[in-house]
Coordinates of C-alpha atoms in Angstrom, one line a residue:
M29 CA -1.7 88.3 -27.8
K30 CA -0.4 91.2 -25.7
K31 CA -0.9 89.2 -22.5
I32 CA 1.1 86.3 -23.9
V33 CA 3.9 88.6 -25.0
S34 CA 3.9 90.3 -21.5
A35 CA 4.0 87.0 -19.7
A36 CA 6.9 85.9 -21.9
L37 CA 8.7 89.1 -21.2
V38 CA 8.3 88.8 -17.5
G39 CA 9.4 85.2 -17.6
A40 CA 12.5 86.2 -19.6
M41 CA 13.3 88.9 -17.0
V42 CA 13.0 86.5 -14.1
A43 CA 15.1 83.9 -15.8
S44 CA 17.7 86.5 -16.6
A45 CA 17.8 87.7 -13.0
F46 CA 18.2 84.3 -11.5
A47 CA 20.4 82.9 -14.2
A48 CA 19.1 79.4 -13.6
D49 CA 21.6 78.6 -10.8
A50 CA 19.4 76.3 -8.7
K51 CA 20.5 74.0 -6.0
I52 CA 18.5 71.5 -4.0
T53 CA 20.0 69.7 -0.9
L54 CA 18.5 67.1 1.3
N55 CA 20.0 66.0 4.6
Y56 CA 18.4 62.8 5.9
R57 CA 19.3 61.5 9.4
T58 CA 18.0 58.8 11.6
K59 CA 19.4 59.1 15.1
L60 CA 18.8 56.6 17.9
D61 CA 20.5 55.3 21.0
A62 CA 21.3 51.6 20.5
F63 CA 21.7 51.4 24.3
S64 CA 21.4 53.9 27.1
A65 CA 21.9 53.5 30.9
R66 CA 22.5 55.9 33.8
K67 CA 23.5 55.6 37.4
V68 CA 22.7 58.4 39.9
E69 CA 24.0 58.3 43.4
V70 CA 22.8 60.7 46.1
G71 CA 24.3 60.1 49.5
D72 CA 23.9 56.4 50.3
T73 CA 21.2 55.9 47.6
T74 CA 22.0 54.5 44.2
T75 CA 19.5 54.6 41.3
H76 CA 20.0 52.8 38.0
V77 CA 18.0 54.4 35.2
K78 CA 17.5 52.5 31.9
E79 CA 15.5 54.2 29.2
W80 CA 15.9 56.0 25.9
L81 CA 17.9 58.9 27.3
D82 CA 19.9 60.8 24.8
W83 CA 23.4 61.5 25.8
E84 CA 22.9 65.2 25.3
G85 CA 20.1 65.2 27.8
Y86 CA 17.1 64.8 25.4
T87 CA 14.5 62.4 26.7
G88 CA 11.3 61.0 25.4
A89 CA 9.1 57.9 25.4
G90 CA 10.8 56.1 22.6
K91 CA 13.4 56.9 19.9
Q92 CA 13.1 60.6 19.9
T93 CA 15.3 62.7 17.6
P94 CA 16.3 66.1 18.9
T95 CA 15.1 69.1 17.0
N96 CA 18.7 70.2 16.2
A97 CA 19.3 66.8 14.6
A98 CA 16.3 67.0 12.4
D99 CA 16.4 66.3 8.7
S100 CA 16.7 69.3 6.4
F101 CA 15.4 70.2 2.9
K102 CA 17.0 73.3 1.3
F103 CA 16.2 74.9 -2.1
V104 CA 18.4 77.8 -3.3
L105 CA 17.9 79.8 -6.5
N106 CA 20.7 82.3 -7.1
G107 CA 21.6 84.6 -10.0
E108 CA 24.0 87.3 -10.6
N109 CA 21.9 90.0 -9.0
A110 CA 19.1 88.2 -7.1
G111 CA 18.3 85.0 -5.3
A112 CA 16.1 83.2 -2.9
T113 CA 16.3 80.4 -0.3
L114 CA 13.8 78.0 1.3
N115 CA 15.1 75.8 4.1
L116 CA 12.9 73.5 6.1
N117 CA 13.6 71.0 8.9
V118 CA 11.7 67.8 8.4
N119 CA 10.5 66.5 11.7
A120 CA 9.9 62.9 10.8
N121 CA 11.2 61.1 13.8
T122 CA 9.6 63.2 16.5
A123 CA 6.3 62.9 18.4
T124 CA 5.1 66.0 16.5
Q125 CA 5.7 65.4 12.8
G126 CA 5.8 68.2 10.3
F127 CA 8.0 71.0 9.0
T128 CA 9.9 73.7 10.8
L129 CA 10.9 76.8 8.9
V130 CA 14.6 77.4 9.1
E131 CA 15.0 80.1 6.4
Y132 CA 12.8 81.8 3.9
S133 CA 14.6 84.7 2.4
A134 CA 15.5 86.6 -0.8
W135 CA 18.2 89.0 -1.8
M136 CA 19.1 91.4 -4.6
G137 CA 22.3 93.3 -5.3
W138 CA 23.8 96.1 -7.3
A139 CA 27.3 97.2 -8.2
L140 CA 27.7 100.5 -6.4
G141 CA 30.9 102.6 -6.5
P142 CA 33.9 100.5 -5.5
G143 CA 31.9 97.6 -4.2
K144 CA 28.5 95.8 -4.2
L145 CA 25.4 96.6 -2.2
T146 CA 23.2 93.6 -1.2
L147 CA 19.8 93.9 0.4
R148 CA 18.4 90.7 2.1
S149 CA 15.1 90.1 3.9
G150 CA 13.3 87.1 5.3
N151 CA 13.0 84.8 8.2
W152 CA 15.9 82.9 9.8
K153 CA 15.9 80.3 12.6
D154 CA 19.7 81.0 12.9
G155 CA 20.8 84.4 11.6
Y156 CA 23.5 85.1 9.1
A157 CA 26.5 84.2 11.2
D158 CA 29.9 83.9 9.4
G159 CA 30.7 80.2 9.9
A160 CA 34.4 80.7 9.5
Y161 CA 34.7 82.3 12.9
R162 CA 33.1 79.3 14.5
V163 CA 36.0 77.0 13.4
K164 CA 33.8 73.9 12.9
K165 CA 35.2 72.4 9.8
D166 CA 35.4 69.0 11.5
A167 CA 31.9 69.1 13.0
D168 CA 30.6 66.8 10.3
A169 CA 33.3 64.2 11.0
G170 CA 30.9 62.4 13.3
N171 CA 30.7 64.1 16.7
A172 CA 26.9 63.4 16.7
E173 CA 26.4 65.9 13.9
G174 CA 27.8 68.7 15.9
L175 CA 25.6 68.2 19.0
D176 CA 28.6 67.5 21.1
F177 CA 31.3 69.1 18.9
E178 CA 29.9 72.6 19.3
L179 CA 27.9 72.4 22.5
N180 CA 28.1 76.2 22.8
K181 CA 28.3 78.8 20.1
L182 CA 30.4 82.0 20.2
G183 CA 29.3 84.0 23.2
T184 CA 28.5 83.1 26.8
I185 CA 28.0 79.6 28.0
L186 CA 25.8 80.9 30.9
K187 CA 22.1 80.8 30.1
G188 CA 19.3 83.1 31.2
T189 CA 17.4 86.0 29.9
N190 CA 20.4 87.5 28.1
K191 CA 21.0 87.3 24.3
L192 CA 24.7 86.7 24.4
D193 CA 24.7 82.9 24.0
F194 CA 24.9 83.1 20.2
I195 CA 26.3 86.6 19.6
D196 CA 27.2 86.3 15.9
D197 CA 23.6 85.1 15.1
L198 CA 22.4 88.5 13.9
A199 CA 18.7 87.5 14.3
K200 CA 19.2 86.2 17.8
G201 CA 16.8 87.9 20.2
G202 CA 13.8 88.0 17.9
N203 CA 11.2 85.3 17.9
Q204 CA 11.2 82.7 15.1
N205 CA 8.6 84.5 13.1
A206 CA 10.5 87.8 13.2
L207 CA 11.3 89.5 9.9
F208 CA 15.0 90.2 9.5
S209 CA 16.2 92.8 7.0
E210 CA 19.7 93.8 6.3
A211 CA 21.9 95.9 4.0
D212 CA 25.4 94.6 3.3
Y213 CA 28.0 96.7 1.5
G214 CA 31.3 95.1 0.6
F215 CA 34.2 96.9 -1.0
T216 CA 38.0 96.9 -1.4
V217 CA 40.3 99.3 0.3
G218 CA 43.8 99.4 -0.9
D219 CA 45.6 96.2 -2.1
G220 CA 43.9 93.0 -0.9
V221 CA 42.0 94.6 2.0
N222 CA 38.2 94.0 1.9
L223 CA 35.6 95.6 4.2
N224 CA 32.0 94.6 4.7
V225 CA 29.5 96.8 6.5
L226 CA 26.2 95.3 7.5
L227 CA 23.2 97.1 9.0
G228 CA 20.0 95.4 9.8
S229 CA 16.9 95.2 12.0
V230 CA 14.7 92.4 13.3
Y231 CA 11.0 93.3 13.3
N232 CA 8.4 92.2 15.9
A233 CA 11.0 91.2 18.4
F234 CA 10.3 93.2 21.6
D235 CA 7.3 92.3 23.9
T236 CA 5.3 94.6 26.1
V237 CA 7.5 96.2 28.7
K238 CA 6.3 97.3 32.1
D239 CA 7.8 98.1 35.4
A240 CA 8.1 94.8 37.2
D241 CA 8.7 96.5 40.6
D242 CA 5.6 98.6 40.4
P243 CA 2.3 96.5 40.2
K244 CA 0.3 99.8 39.7
D245 CA 2.2 100.6 36.5
T246 CA -0.2 100.5 33.6
T247 CA 2.2 102.0 31.1
T248 CA 2.6 99.8 28.0
T249 CA 5.4 100.3 25.6
Y250 CA 5.8 98.4 22.3
Y251 CA 9.2 97.9 20.6
D252 CA 8.8 96.8 17.0
A253 CA 12.4 96.2 16.0
F254 CA 15.9 95.9 17.3
F255 CA 19.1 97.0 15.6
V256 CA 22.1 94.8 14.5
S257 CA 25.3 95.7 12.8
R258 CA 28.6 93.9 11.7
L259 CA 31.8 95.3 10.4
Q260 CA 34.2 92.7 8.8
L261 CA 37.8 93.2 7.8
K262 CA 39.4 90.6 5.5
M263 CA 42.9 90.6 4.3
D264 CA 45.7 88.0 3.8
P265 CA 47.2 87.9 7.4
L266 CA 44.0 88.7 9.4
N267 CA 40.2 88.5 9.4
A268 CA 38.2 90.3 12.0
E269 CA 34.6 91.1 12.8
L270 CA 33.0 93.6 15.1
I271 CA 29.4 93.1 16.0
Y272 CA 27.0 95.5 17.8
K273 CA 23.4 94.6 18.7
L274 CA 20.6 96.2 20.5
P275 CA 18.5 93.1 21.3
A276 CA 16.3 94.5 23.9
P277 CA 15.5 97.9 25.6
K278 CA 18.6 99.3 27.4
T279 CA 20.6 96.2 26.4
H280 CA 23.8 96.5 24.4
D281 CA 25.7 93.6 23.0
I282 CA 29.2 94.0 21.5
A283 CA 31.6 91.3 20.2
L284 CA 35.0 91.4 18.6
Y285 CA 36.8 88.4 17.1
F286 CA 40.1 88.0 15.3
M287 CA 41.3 85.3 12.9
P288 CA 45.1 85.8 12.4
K289 CA 46.9 83.6 9.9
I290 CA 50.0 82.3 11.7
L291 CA 50.4 78.9 9.9
D292 CA 48.8 77.5 6.8
T293 CA 47.9 74.4 8.9
L294 CA 46.4 76.4 11.8
T295 CA 42.9 78.1 11.9
L296 CA 42.6 80.4 14.9
N297 CA 39.9 82.6 16.3
V298 CA 40.2 84.6 19.5
G299 CA 37.9 87.2 20.8
G300 CA 35.2 88.0 23.3
A301 CA 31.7 89.4 23.8
L302 CA 30.0 91.7 26.3
E303 CA 26.4 92.5 27.2
M304 CA 25.4 95.4 29.3
Y305 CA 21.9 96.1 30.6
T306 CA 21.3 99.5 32.2
A307 CA 18.2 99.6 34.4
D308 CA 16.4 102.8 35.3
K309 CA 16.8 102.1 39.0
E310 CA 20.0 101.7 40.9
K311 CA 19.7 98.0 41.2
G312 CA 18.8 95.5 38.5
G313 CA 21.4 96.1 35.8
Y314 CA 24.0 93.6 34.9
T315 CA 27.1 92.9 32.7
D316 CA 27.7 89.5 31.1
W317 CA 31.0 88.7 29.4
A318 CA 32.6 85.9 27.5
F319 CA 36.0 85.0 26.1
D320 CA 36.5 82.5 23.3
L321 CA 39.5 80.8 21.8
R322 CA 39.1 78.3 19.0
A323 CA 41.8 76.6 17.1
R324 CA 42.1 73.8 14.5
F325 CA 45.4 72.3 13.6
Q326 CA 45.9 70.0 10.6
A327 CA 48.7 67.9 12.1
T328 CA 49.0 65.6 9.1
D329 CA 47.0 65.0 5.9
A330 CA 44.9 62.4 7.8
L331 CA 44.9 63.9 11.4
S332 CA 43.3 67.2 12.6
L333 CA 42.8 68.5 16.1
T334 CA 40.3 71.1 17.2
L335 CA 40.3 73.0 20.5
F336 CA 37.5 75.2 21.9
T337 CA 37.9 77.2 25.1
N338 CA 35.3 79.6 26.6
I339 CA 35.3 81.4 29.9
S340 CA 32.1 83.3 30.7
G341 CA 30.9 85.3 33.7
T342 CA 28.1 87.6 35.0
N343 CA 27.4 90.0 37.8
L344 CA 23.6 89.5 37.6
E345 CA 21.8 90.8 40.7
N346 CA 18.2 90.8 41.9
A347 CA 16.1 93.8 42.8
K348 CA 17.6 93.7 46.3
G349 CA 21.1 94.1 45.0
E350 CA 22.0 90.5 45.8
K351 CA 24.1 88.5 43.3
V352 CA 22.1 85.6 41.9
G353 CA 24.2 84.3 39.1
R354 CA 23.0 82.3 36.1
N355 CA 22.9 78.6 35.1
V356 CA 25.0 76.7 32.6
S357 CA 23.4 75.0 29.6
K358 CA 20.8 72.4 30.4
G359 CA 21.5 68.9 29.1
V360 CA 25.2 68.9 29.6
A361 CA 26.8 65.6 30.5
G362 CA 23.4 63.8 30.7
R363 CA 22.1 66.3 33.3
D364 CA 18.6 67.1 32.0
G365 CA 16.8 68.4 35.1
K366 CA 14.6 65.3 35.3
Y367 CA 17.1 63.7 37.7
G368 CA 18.1 66.6 39.9
W369 CA 20.4 65.9 42.7
V370 CA 17.8 66.5 45.4
A371 CA 14.4 68.1 45.3
G372 CA 15.0 71.9 45.1
G373 CA 18.7 71.2 45.2
A374 CA 21.8 72.3 43.3
N375 CA 21.0 71.2 39.7
L376 CA 23.2 73.5 37.7
G377 CA 20.7 73.4 34.9
G378 CA 17.8 74.3 37.1
A379 CA 16.3 77.5 38.6
N380 CA 18.4 77.3 41.7
A381 CA 21.7 77.7 39.9
K382 CA 24.0 80.4 41.3
V383 CA 27.0 80.3 39.0
T384 CA 28.8 83.6 38.3
S385 CA 31.5 82.2 36.1
A386 CA 32.3 78.9 34.3
M387 CA 34.6 77.4 31.7
W388 CA 33.9 75.1 28.8
N389 CA 36.6 73.1 27.0
N390 CA 36.2 70.9 24.0
L391 CA 39.0 68.9 22.3
S392 CA 38.2 66.9 19.1
A393 CA 40.4 64.7 17.0
R394 CA 39.7 63.3 13.6
L395 CA 41.7 60.6 11.9
K396 CA 41.0 59.5 8.3
I397 CA 42.0 55.9 8.2
S398 CA 40.8 55.3 4.6
D399 CA 38.3 56.7 2.2
L400 CA 35.7 54.5 3.8
L401 CA 36.6 54.9 7.5
T402 CA 37.2 57.8 9.9
A403 CA 37.8 57.6 13.6
T404 CA 36.9 60.5 15.9
L405 CA 37.4 61.4 19.6
N406 CA 35.6 64.2 21.4
V407 CA 36.3 65.2 25.0
G408 CA 34.3 68.0 26.7
L409 CA 34.5 69.6 30.1
V410 CA 32.3 72.2 31.8
T411 CA 33.7 73.6 35.0
P412 CA 32.0 76.1 37.3
L413 CA 34.6 78.6 38.4
G414 CA 32.7 81.0 40.6
K415 CA 29.4 81.1 42.5
V416 CA 27.5 83.5 44.7
D417 CA 28.7 83.9 48.3
N418 CA 25.6 82.4 49.9
D419 CA 25.9 79.1 47.9
D420 CA 27.8 76.6 50.1
N421 CA 27.5 73.7 47.6
K422 CA 30.5 72.4 45.7
Y423 CA 30.2 71.7 42.0
G424 CA 32.5 69.3 40.2
P425 CA 33.2 69.5 36.5
E426 CA 30.9 67.9 34.0
W427 CA 32.7 65.7 31.5
R428 CA 32.1 63.8 28.3
V429 CA 34.3 61.4 26.4
V430 CA 33.0 60.1 23.0
P431 CA 35.1 57.9 20.8
A432 CA 33.4 57.0 17.5
V433 CA 33.8 55.7 14.0
Q434 CA 32.2 56.8 10.8
I435 CA 31.8 54.4 7.9
Y436 CA 31.2 55.9 4.5
A437 CA 29.4 54.5 1.5
S438 CA 30.2 57.7 -0.3
S439 CA 31.3 61.2 0.7
N440 CA 27.7 62.1 1.6
A441 CA 26.4 58.8 2.9
S442 CA 27.7 57.3 6.2
I443 CA 26.8 55.6 9.4
W444 CA 28.3 57.1 12.6
A445 CA 28.4 55.2 15.9
G446 CA 30.0 56.1 19.2
I447 CA 30.4 55.2 22.8
A448 CA 29.4 58.2 24.9
L449 CA 30.5 58.3 28.5
S450 CA 29.6 61.3 30.7
G451 CA 29.2 62.3 34.3
N452 CA 29.5 64.9 37.0
S453 CA 29.5 65.3 40.8
V454 CA 28.3 67.7 43.5
T455 CA 28.3 68.1 47.2
I456 CA 25.1 69.5 48.7
K457 CA 25.3 71.5 52.0
S458 CA 22.4 70.9 54.3
A459 CA 21.5 71.2 58.0
A460 CA 21.8 67.4 58.3
G461 CA 25.3 67.4 56.8
D462 CA 27.0 67.2 53.5
V463 CA 25.4 65.0 50.8
D464 CA 27.6 63.8 47.9
G465 CA 25.9 63.3 44.5
S466 CA 27.2 61.9 41.2
S467 CA 26.0 60.6 37.9
F468 CA 27.5 58.4 35.3
N469 CA 26.0 57.9 31.8
F470 CA 26.7 55.3 29.2
D471 CA 25.2 55.5 25.7
I472 CA 25.7 54.1 22.3
P473 CA 24.3 56.7 19.8
V474 CA 24.0 55.8 16.1
I475 CA 23.4 58.1 13.2
F476 CA 22.4 57.0 9.7
R477 CA 22.9 59.8 7.3
V478 CA 22.4 60.5 3.6
K479 CA 23.0 64.0 2.0
M480 CA 22.0 64.8 -1.5

């Protein structure tokens, strides 16, 4: 009898803690290319490629769905003082079927002094970034479910070994199985001024570290965690966040973003990020930087315009003190590395890239024609601005233009279809003379989507 009473008491305590506020969501998507073709020209040679080539650069033998367009199943159970989340990606349309863990976490909170203390721990594929600063309200208005709309997150658009390409993802830098724990304290200062202070760590993130320049070095050092922090200020005319991360030994990341309220119809975010690596030796350190401007303007009740601009740079050097640069994101404008310009040549997404600075621009428009029909237009441009001195190649901008329509059966059920045009150009310097290269891509992507 005592066991029955105890079990009932425990059940009552759990029910009281979670207050039966449960939410289950399912995001089903089928994505395919109704048609895909590509033309690559290198010098006097023209190659027509016709295959299932995704317009963001994903390839596969058949109708392959990119992992970042996978279906999702999310279960959230929240109460006044505690909660838990289980979020899975359902990989039903890929060669390897199964589930990918996106989030498995729990939290608990207490009223403490003038505010509330929240402790949270678990696993995240993407950390607890504040989505307001990403200004992506219209990302679901088609735009290939955000694949093209937000090609780059806040931070640098240059890729490499740095951790700056998704700076406000607090768990970025750890492996997917890393355990992320945080303490978040929010309180009010004065009249209408709110502060949030977050301190956290990611466990099991650092690998073995050795001296790469000394093959005789047998020293092994293990780093079990890295530190993250975020300070947020929220008040009526201004929101701001300051982020500091220690994602790797001797690597310091800092970012600062401001969201001033200028007009009721304008959402604005401006800021930048910096990563500094300090090596033991004179050579080998680097500084990466990025500047972001994001704005969304509600021109009319039916029309909205969104602009993203990012300028990123690096002074990365090799052990000899020579500038080597970084590459821009692979898969931009149909450039997936499979069709490099020439063997060992200047594919910006490959290992031979020598870019020191680049700019990314994205302009999106959304027009609500009726409750059942929305038209969208997305224009993207990636432009290399600087390269290392010993690179004589010339890189043209990489562009994308995607007009599309989205037909709704309800607010959470729609079919999105677009015409994706993209391309780029390059001039390769060689001993035999200049070789001009270009590519043009034509695709008709279609997304069937039901959210519940």
